[in-house]
Coordinates of C-alpha atoms and ligand atoms in Angstrom, one line a residue:
M1 CA -20.0 9.3 6.3
S2 CA -16.8 7.3 6.1
R3 CA -13.5 8.8 5.3
I4 CA -11.0 6.5 3.5
F5 CA -7.3 7.2 3.6
S6 CA -4.5 5.1 2.2
G7 CA -1.0 5.5 0.8
V8 CA 1.7 3.9 -1.4
Q9 CA 5.4 4.6 -1.2
P10 CA 7.1 6.0 -4.3
T11 CA 10.1 3.6 -4.2
G12 CA 9.8 2.2 -7.7
N13 CA 8.8 -1.2 -9.0
L14 CA 5.0 -1.0 -8.3
H15 CA 3.8 -4.5 -8.6
L16 CA 0.9 -6.9 -8.7
G17 CA 0.8 -7.1 -4.9
N18 CA 0.4 -3.4 -4.6
Y19 CA -2.4 -3.5 -7.1
L20 CA -4.4 -6.6 -5.9
G21 CA -3.8 -5.9 -2.2
A22 CA -4.4 -2.2 -2.2
I23 CA -4.9 0.0 -5.3
R24 CA -7.7 -2.1 -6.8
N25 CA -9.5 -1.8 -3.5
F26 CA -9.0 2.0 -3.5
V27 CA -10.9 2.1 -6.8
E28 CA -13.7 0.0 -5.5
L29 CA -14.2 2.1 -2.3
Q30 CA -14.4 5.2 -4.4
A31 CA -17.7 4.0 -5.9
E32 CA -19.4 3.7 -2.5
E33 CA -21.9 6.3 -1.6
N34 CA -21.2 8.5 1.4
S35 CA -17.5 7.9 1.3
E36 CA -14.7 10.4 0.8
C37 CA -11.4 8.9 -0.4
I38 CA -8.0 10.4 0.1
Y39 CA -5.1 8.6 -1.7
C40 CA -1.6 9.7 -0.9
V41 CA 1.8 9.1 -2.5
V42 CA 3.9 8.9 0.7
D43 CA 7.2 10.5 -0.3
L44 CA 8.1 11.3 3.3
H45 CA 8.0 7.6 4.1
A46 CA 10.1 6.8 1.0
I47 CA 13.1 8.8 2.3
T48 CA 13.4 6.6 5.4
V49 CA 15.8 4.7 3.2
W50 CA 18.0 6.5 0.7
Q51 CA 16.3 7.8 -2.5
D52 CA 18.0 9.4 -5.4
P53 CA 16.2 12.8 -5.8
A54 CA 15.5 12.5 -9.5
A55 CA 14.3 8.9 -9.0
L56 CA 12.0 10.0 -6.2
R57 CA 10.4 12.6 -8.4
A58 CA 9.8 10.1 -11.2
N59 CA 8.5 7.4 -8.8
T60 CA 6.1 9.9 -7.1
R61 CA 4.6 10.6 -10.5
E62 CA 4.6 6.8 -11.2
V63 CA 2.4 6.1 -8.2
A64 CA 0.1 9.0 -9.1
A65 CA -0.1 7.6 -12.6
A66 CA -0.9 4.1 -11.3
Y67 CA -3.7 5.5 -9.2
L68 CA -5.2 7.2 -12.2
A69 CA -4.6 4.3 -14.6
A70 CA -6.3 1.9 -12.2
G71 CA -9.4 4.1 -12.2
I72 CA -9.2 6.5 -9.3
D73 CA -11.1 9.6 -10.4
P74 CA -9.1 12.7 -9.3
K75 CA -12.3 14.7 -9.2
R76 CA -14.1 12.4 -6.9
S77 CA -11.1 11.3 -4.8
I78 CA -8.1 13.3 -3.6
I79 CA -4.7 12.3 -5.0
F80 CA -1.7 14.1 -3.6
N81 CA 1.9 13.7 -2.4
Q82 CA 2.5 13.7 1.4
S83 CA 5.2 16.3 1.6
A84 CA 2.9 18.9 0.0
V85 CA 0.7 18.9 3.1
S86 CA 2.7 20.0 6.2
A87 CA 0.1 18.5 8.6
H88 CA 1.7 15.0 8.1
A89 CA 5.1 16.0 9.4
E90 CA 3.7 18.2 12.2
L91 CA 1.3 15.6 13.6
A92 CA 4.0 12.9 13.2
W93 CA 6.2 14.9 15.6
V94 CA 3.4 15.1 18.2
F95 CA 3.0 11.3 17.8
N96 CA 6.7 10.8 18.3
C97 CA 6.0 12.2 21.7
V98 CA 2.9 10.1 22.3
A99 CA 4.0 6.6 21.1
R100 CA 6.3 4.6 23.3
L101 CA 9.7 3.1 22.4
G102 CA 8.4 -0.3 23.5
W103 CA 5.5 -0.1 20.9
L104 CA 7.9 0.6 18.1
N105 CA 10.3 -2.1 19.2
R106 CA 7.6 -4.6 18.4
M107 CA 7.1 -3.5 14.8
T108 CA 8.1 -6.5 12.6
Q109 CA 8.5 -4.4 9.5
F110 CA 11.2 -2.4 11.1
K111 CA 13.0 -5.5 12.1
E112 CA 12.7 -6.9 8.6
K113 CA 13.8 -3.7 6.9
A114 CA 16.7 -2.8 9.2
G115 CA 17.8 -6.5 9.4
K116 CA 21.3 -7.0 10.9
H117 CA 22.2 -3.4 10.3
R118 CA 19.9 -1.9 12.9
E119 CA 22.4 0.6 14.2
N120 CA 22.8 2.0 10.7
A121 CA 19.1 2.4 10.0
S122 CA 17.7 5.9 9.9
V123 CA 15.8 7.2 12.9
G124 CA 13.0 7.9 10.3
L125 CA 12.8 4.2 9.5
Y126 CA 12.2 3.5 13.2
A127 CA 9.6 6.2 13.6
Y128 CA 7.9 5.3 10.3
P129 CA 4.7 4.0 11.9
N130 CA 4.2 7.2 13.8
L131 CA 4.2 9.1 10.5
M132 CA 1.8 6.6 9.1
A133 CA -0.6 7.2 12.1
A134 CA -0.2 10.9 11.4
D135 CA -1.2 10.4 7.8
I136 CA -4.4 8.7 8.8
L137 CA -5.4 10.8 11.8
A138 CA -4.6 14.2 10.2
Y139 CA -7.8 13.5 8.3
K140 CA -9.6 11.6 11.1
A141 CA -9.9 8.8 8.6
T142 CA -12.4 6.1 9.6
H143 CA -11.2 3.3 7.3
V144 CA -7.9 2.4 5.8
P145 CA -7.6 -0.1 2.9
V146 CA -4.2 -1.9 2.9
G147 CA -2.6 -5.3 2.3
E148 CA -2.1 -7.8 5.1
D149 CA 1.5 -6.6 5.8
Q150 CA 0.2 -3.2 7.1
K151 CA -2.0 -4.7 9.8
Q152 CA 0.4 -4.2 12.7
H153 CA 0.9 -0.5 11.7
L154 CA -2.8 0.1 11.8
E155 CA -3.1 -1.5 15.3
L156 CA -0.4 0.9 16.4
T157 CA -2.4 3.8 14.9
R158 CA -5.3 2.9 17.1
D159 CA -3.0 2.7 20.2
I160 CA -1.7 6.2 19.4
A161 CA -5.1 7.6 18.9
Q162 CA -6.3 6.1 22.2
K163 CA -3.3 7.3 24.1
F164 CA -3.6 10.8 22.7
N165 CA -7.3 10.9 23.7
N166 CA -6.5 9.6 27.2
D167 CA -3.5 11.8 27.8
F168 CA -5.4 15.0 26.9
G169 CA -8.8 13.9 28.2
V170 CA -10.5 14.3 24.8
D171 CA -12.5 12.3 22.4
F172 CA -10.7 13.6 19.4
F173 CA -9.2 10.9 17.2
P174 CA -11.4 8.1 15.9
M175 CA -10.5 4.4 16.2
T176 CA -9.6 3.7 12.6
E177 CA -10.7 0.4 11.0
P178 CA -8.4 -1.5 8.7
L179 CA -10.0 -2.7 5.4
I180 CA -8.1 -5.8 4.3
F181 CA -10.2 -7.5 1.7
G182 CA -10.2 -9.2 -1.7
A183 CA -8.7 -12.6 -2.8
A184 CA -5.1 -11.4 -2.7
T185 CA -4.3 -9.5 0.5
R186 CA -0.8 -11.1 0.6
V187 CA 0.7 -11.8 -2.9
M188 CA 3.9 -13.8 -2.6
S189 CA 7.1 -13.7 -4.6
L190 CA 7.1 -15.7 -7.8
R191 CA 10.6 -17.1 -6.9
D192 CA 9.8 -18.1 -3.3
G193 CA 6.2 -18.8 -2.1
S194 CA 7.2 -18.1 1.5
K195 CA 8.3 -14.5 0.8
K196 CA 6.1 -11.5 0.1
M197 CA 6.2 -10.0 -3.4
S198 CA 8.1 -6.8 -2.7
K199 CA 9.4 -3.7 -4.5
S200 CA 12.8 -4.2 -2.9
D201 CA 13.5 -7.8 -3.9
P202 CA 16.7 -7.7 -6.0
S203 CA 15.3 -10.2 -8.5
D204 CA 12.9 -8.7 -11.0
Y205 CA 11.6 -12.2 -11.7
S206 CA 10.1 -12.2 -8.2
R207 CA 7.3 -9.8 -9.1
I208 CA 5.1 -8.6 -12.0
N209 CA 5.5 -4.9 -12.3
L210 CA 2.5 -2.8 -13.3
T211 CA 4.4 -1.4 -16.2
D212 CA 5.6 -4.9 -17.5
G213 CA 4.5 -5.6 -21.1
P214 CA 3.1 -8.9 -22.4
D215 CA 6.6 -10.4 -23.0
E216 CA 7.9 -9.6 -19.6
I217 CA 4.7 -11.0 -18.0
A218 CA 4.9 -14.2 -20.0
R219 CA 8.6 -14.7 -19.1
K220 CA 8.1 -14.1 -15.4
V221 CA 5.0 -16.4 -15.2
R222 CA 6.8 -19.1 -17.1
K223 CA 9.8 -18.9 -14.8
A224 CA 7.7 -18.7 -11.7
K225 CA 8.6 -21.4 -9.1
T226 CA 6.3 -24.4 -8.9
D227 CA 6.4 -27.9 -7.5
P228 CA 6.5 -31.2 -9.4
H229 CA 2.8 -32.2 -8.8
P230 CA -0.3 -31.4 -10.9
L231 CA -2.6 -28.8 -9.5
P232 CA -4.9 -30.1 -6.7
E233 CA -8.6 -30.4 -7.2
T234 CA -9.6 -28.9 -3.9
T235 CA -8.4 -26.0 -1.8
E236 CA -7.2 -28.4 0.9
G237 CA -4.8 -29.8 -1.6
L238 CA -3.0 -26.4 -1.6
E239 CA -1.8 -27.0 2.0
G240 CA 2.0 -27.1 2.1
R241 CA 2.2 -25.9 -1.5
P242 CA 2.9 -22.2 -1.2
E243 CA 3.9 -21.6 -4.8
A244 CA 0.8 -23.3 -6.1
R245 CA -1.4 -21.5 -3.6
N246 CA 0.1 -18.1 -4.7
L247 CA -0.4 -18.7 -8.4
V248 CA -3.9 -20.0 -8.0
G249 CA -4.7 -17.0 -5.7
I250 CA -3.4 -14.6 -8.3
F251 CA -5.5 -16.2 -11.0
A252 CA -8.6 -16.0 -8.7
A253 CA -8.0 -12.4 -7.8
L254 CA -7.4 -11.3 -11.4
S255 CA -10.4 -13.2 -12.8
G256 CA -12.8 -12.3 -9.9
R257 CA -13.4 -16.0 -9.3
D258 CA -12.9 -17.9 -6.1
V259 CA -10.0 -20.3 -5.6
A260 CA -12.3 -23.4 -5.5
D261 CA -13.7 -22.5 -8.8
V262 CA -10.3 -22.0 -10.4
L263 CA -9.2 -25.4 -9.1
G264 CA -12.5 -26.9 -10.5
E265 CA -11.2 -25.9 -13.9
F266 CA -7.5 -26.6 -13.6
G267 CA -7.3 -29.3 -10.9
G268 CA -5.4 -32.3 -12.1
Q269 CA -3.6 -30.4 -14.9
Q270 CA 0.1 -29.7 -15.1
F271 CA 1.4 -26.2 -14.3
S272 CA 2.3 -25.5 -17.9
A273 CA -1.3 -25.4 -19.1
F274 CA -2.3 -23.3 -16.0
K275 CA 0.6 -20.9 -16.5
A276 CA -0.4 -20.3 -20.2
A277 CA -3.9 -19.4 -19.0
L278 CA -2.5 -17.1 -16.3
V279 CA -0.3 -15.3 -18.8
D280 CA -3.3 -14.6 -21.0
L281 CA -5.3 -13.4 -18.0
A282 CA -2.6 -11.2 -16.6
V283 CA -1.9 -9.6 -20.0
E284 CA -5.6 -8.9 -20.5
K285 CA -6.1 -7.4 -17.0
L286 CA -2.8 -5.6 -16.6
G287 CA -1.8 -4.7 -20.1
P288 CA -4.2 -1.7 -20.6
M289 CA -3.4 -0.3 -17.2
G290 CA 0.4 -0.5 -17.8
A291 CA 0.0 1.2 -21.1
E292 CA -2.1 4.0 -19.5
M293 CA 0.5 4.4 -16.8
K294 CA 3.2 4.9 -19.3
R295 CA 1.1 7.4 -21.2
L296 CA 0.5 9.4 -18.1
M297 CA 4.1 9.3 -17.0
A298 CA 5.0 10.9 -20.3
D299 CA 2.5 13.7 -19.5
S300 CA 4.1 14.9 -16.2
A301 CA 2.3 18.3 -16.5
Y302 CA -1.1 16.6 -16.2
V303 CA 0.0 14.4 -13.3
D304 CA 1.5 17.5 -11.5
D305 CA -1.8 19.3 -12.0
V306 CA -3.7 16.4 -10.3
L307 CA -1.2 16.4 -7.4
R308 CA -1.4 20.2 -7.0
D309 CA -5.2 20.2 -6.9
G310 CA -5.2 17.2 -4.6
A311 CA -2.8 18.8 -2.1
K312 CA -5.0 21.9 -1.9
R313 CA -8.1 19.8 -1.1
A314 CA -6.2 17.6 1.3
A315 CA -4.7 20.6 3.2
A316 CA -8.2 22.1 3.5
I317 CA -9.2 19.0 5.5
A318 CA -6.0 18.5 7.5
T319 CA -5.1 22.1 8.5
P320 CA -8.2 22.7 10.7
I321 CA -7.7 19.3 12.3
M322 CA -4.0 20.1 13.0
D323 CA -5.0 23.5 14.4
E324 CA -7.3 21.7 16.9
V325 CA -4.4 19.4 17.8
K326 CA -2.2 22.4 18.5
D327 CA -4.9 23.8 20.8
I328 CA -5.4 20.5 22.6
V329 CA -1.6 20.1 23.1
G330 CA -1.2 23.7 24.3
F331 CA 0.7 25.2 21.5
L332 CA 0.1 28.9 21.1
R333 CA -1.2 29.9 17.6
P334 CA -0.4 33.7 17.8
Ligands
TYM1 P1 3.7 0.0 0.4 O1 4.1 1.2 -0.4 O2 4.8 -1.0 0.9 O3 2.6 -0.8 -0.3 C1 1.4 -0.2 -0.8 C2 0.2 -1.1 -0.5 O4 0.4 -2.3 -1.1 C3 0.2 -3.4 -0.2 N1 1.1 -4.5 -0.6 C4 0.7 -5.7 -0.8 N2 -0.5 -6.3 -0.8 C5 -0.6 -7.6 -1.1 N3 0.5 -8.4 -1.4 C6 1.7 -7.8 -1.4 N4 2.8 -8.6 -1.7 C7 1.9 -6.5 -1.1 N5 2.9 -5.6 -1.0 C8 2.4 -4.4 -0.7 C9 0.5 -2.8 1.1 O5 -0.1 -3.5 2.2 C10 0.0 -1.4 1.0 O6 -1.4 -1.3 1.3 N6 3.3 2.0 5.0 C11 2.7 1.8 3.7 C12 2.3 3.1 3.1 C13 1.5 4.1 4.0 C14 0.2 4.0 4.3 C15 -0.1 5.1 5.1 C16 -0.8 3.1 4.1 C17 2.1 5.2 4.5 N7 1.1 5.8 5.2 C18 -1.3 5.4 5.7 C19 -2.1 3.3 4.6 C20 -2.3 4.5 5.4 C21 3.6 1.1 2.8 O7 4.8 1.0 3.0 O8 2.9 0.6 1.7

């Protein structure tokens, strides 16, 4: 049996990268036999940078709505928000005492997010990867589907599991495998092909949000940065052309075709024709999901029911594991 765990931060602006790199794969994994899927809205992670409380509530429901609208079945899979299951915070504290400062100092995401203002970053932002390891290992998850940018955090999760097992002389936590698959494991910004598409980019034109309507999608694709040459006829021709590579990659991922096949159709043509086809494809694939997300966000009672039920089922798995951790560490459970 494999146990799948993954999470998305409720920090607003859910985008095409989150969908193609992660959420779409969550849906696919749910269909596999002998797998148990647990999908979390990681609100504890969100507050590592300031979140307005009302916005956090809305964004938490938005991620849950995206999971549901994308096709995650809340009966078959578990959908819940992280803060509702106390094992995450408890195990994260234990891992704060297992992980080494030197390990966290190597995390590139912290360096990117803290930037020049490192001294002003929250302690939580620094310890973020320990909480992520706790998310995964509180369920002894065997597989974690993520986009490419989370790879280093998953390597750290394995290091933490191994050190815990060694320190206490147990064979308790599994060595979790990352699942980074699909044609778009790293979707880039529409404004700059060398930067990742991100929720926090100040320019809304850098990303396609999952709730964007046809007009917004069309405007953003039309404005997407390109280069002056026609599209190449082979994949080698994409070398050194990050914007072309990104747009062709998005087309391939949305249409379920491979990049060579897409270039077979559009190679030699100007970007304008290709962009028109990409708009149609994106509207066709994302439109219904965006509409369903909006419908669900207007029905917060239903979304809250899903989260409440999910939290109960998640806690039923995590609490006994956390109890064992307490015994291993030497905490009394009077
Ligand atoms: P987050 O919220 O930044 O992103 C959610 C998921 O989307 C993927 N992703 C992308 N994939 C392709 N192209 C992009 N431009 C792109 N941007 C984001 C991310 O890789 C991720 O899979 N730390 C995590 C959340 C987390 C988590 C976990 C994940 C917390 N605990 C435990 C797995 C297991 C994060 O910040 O994701």
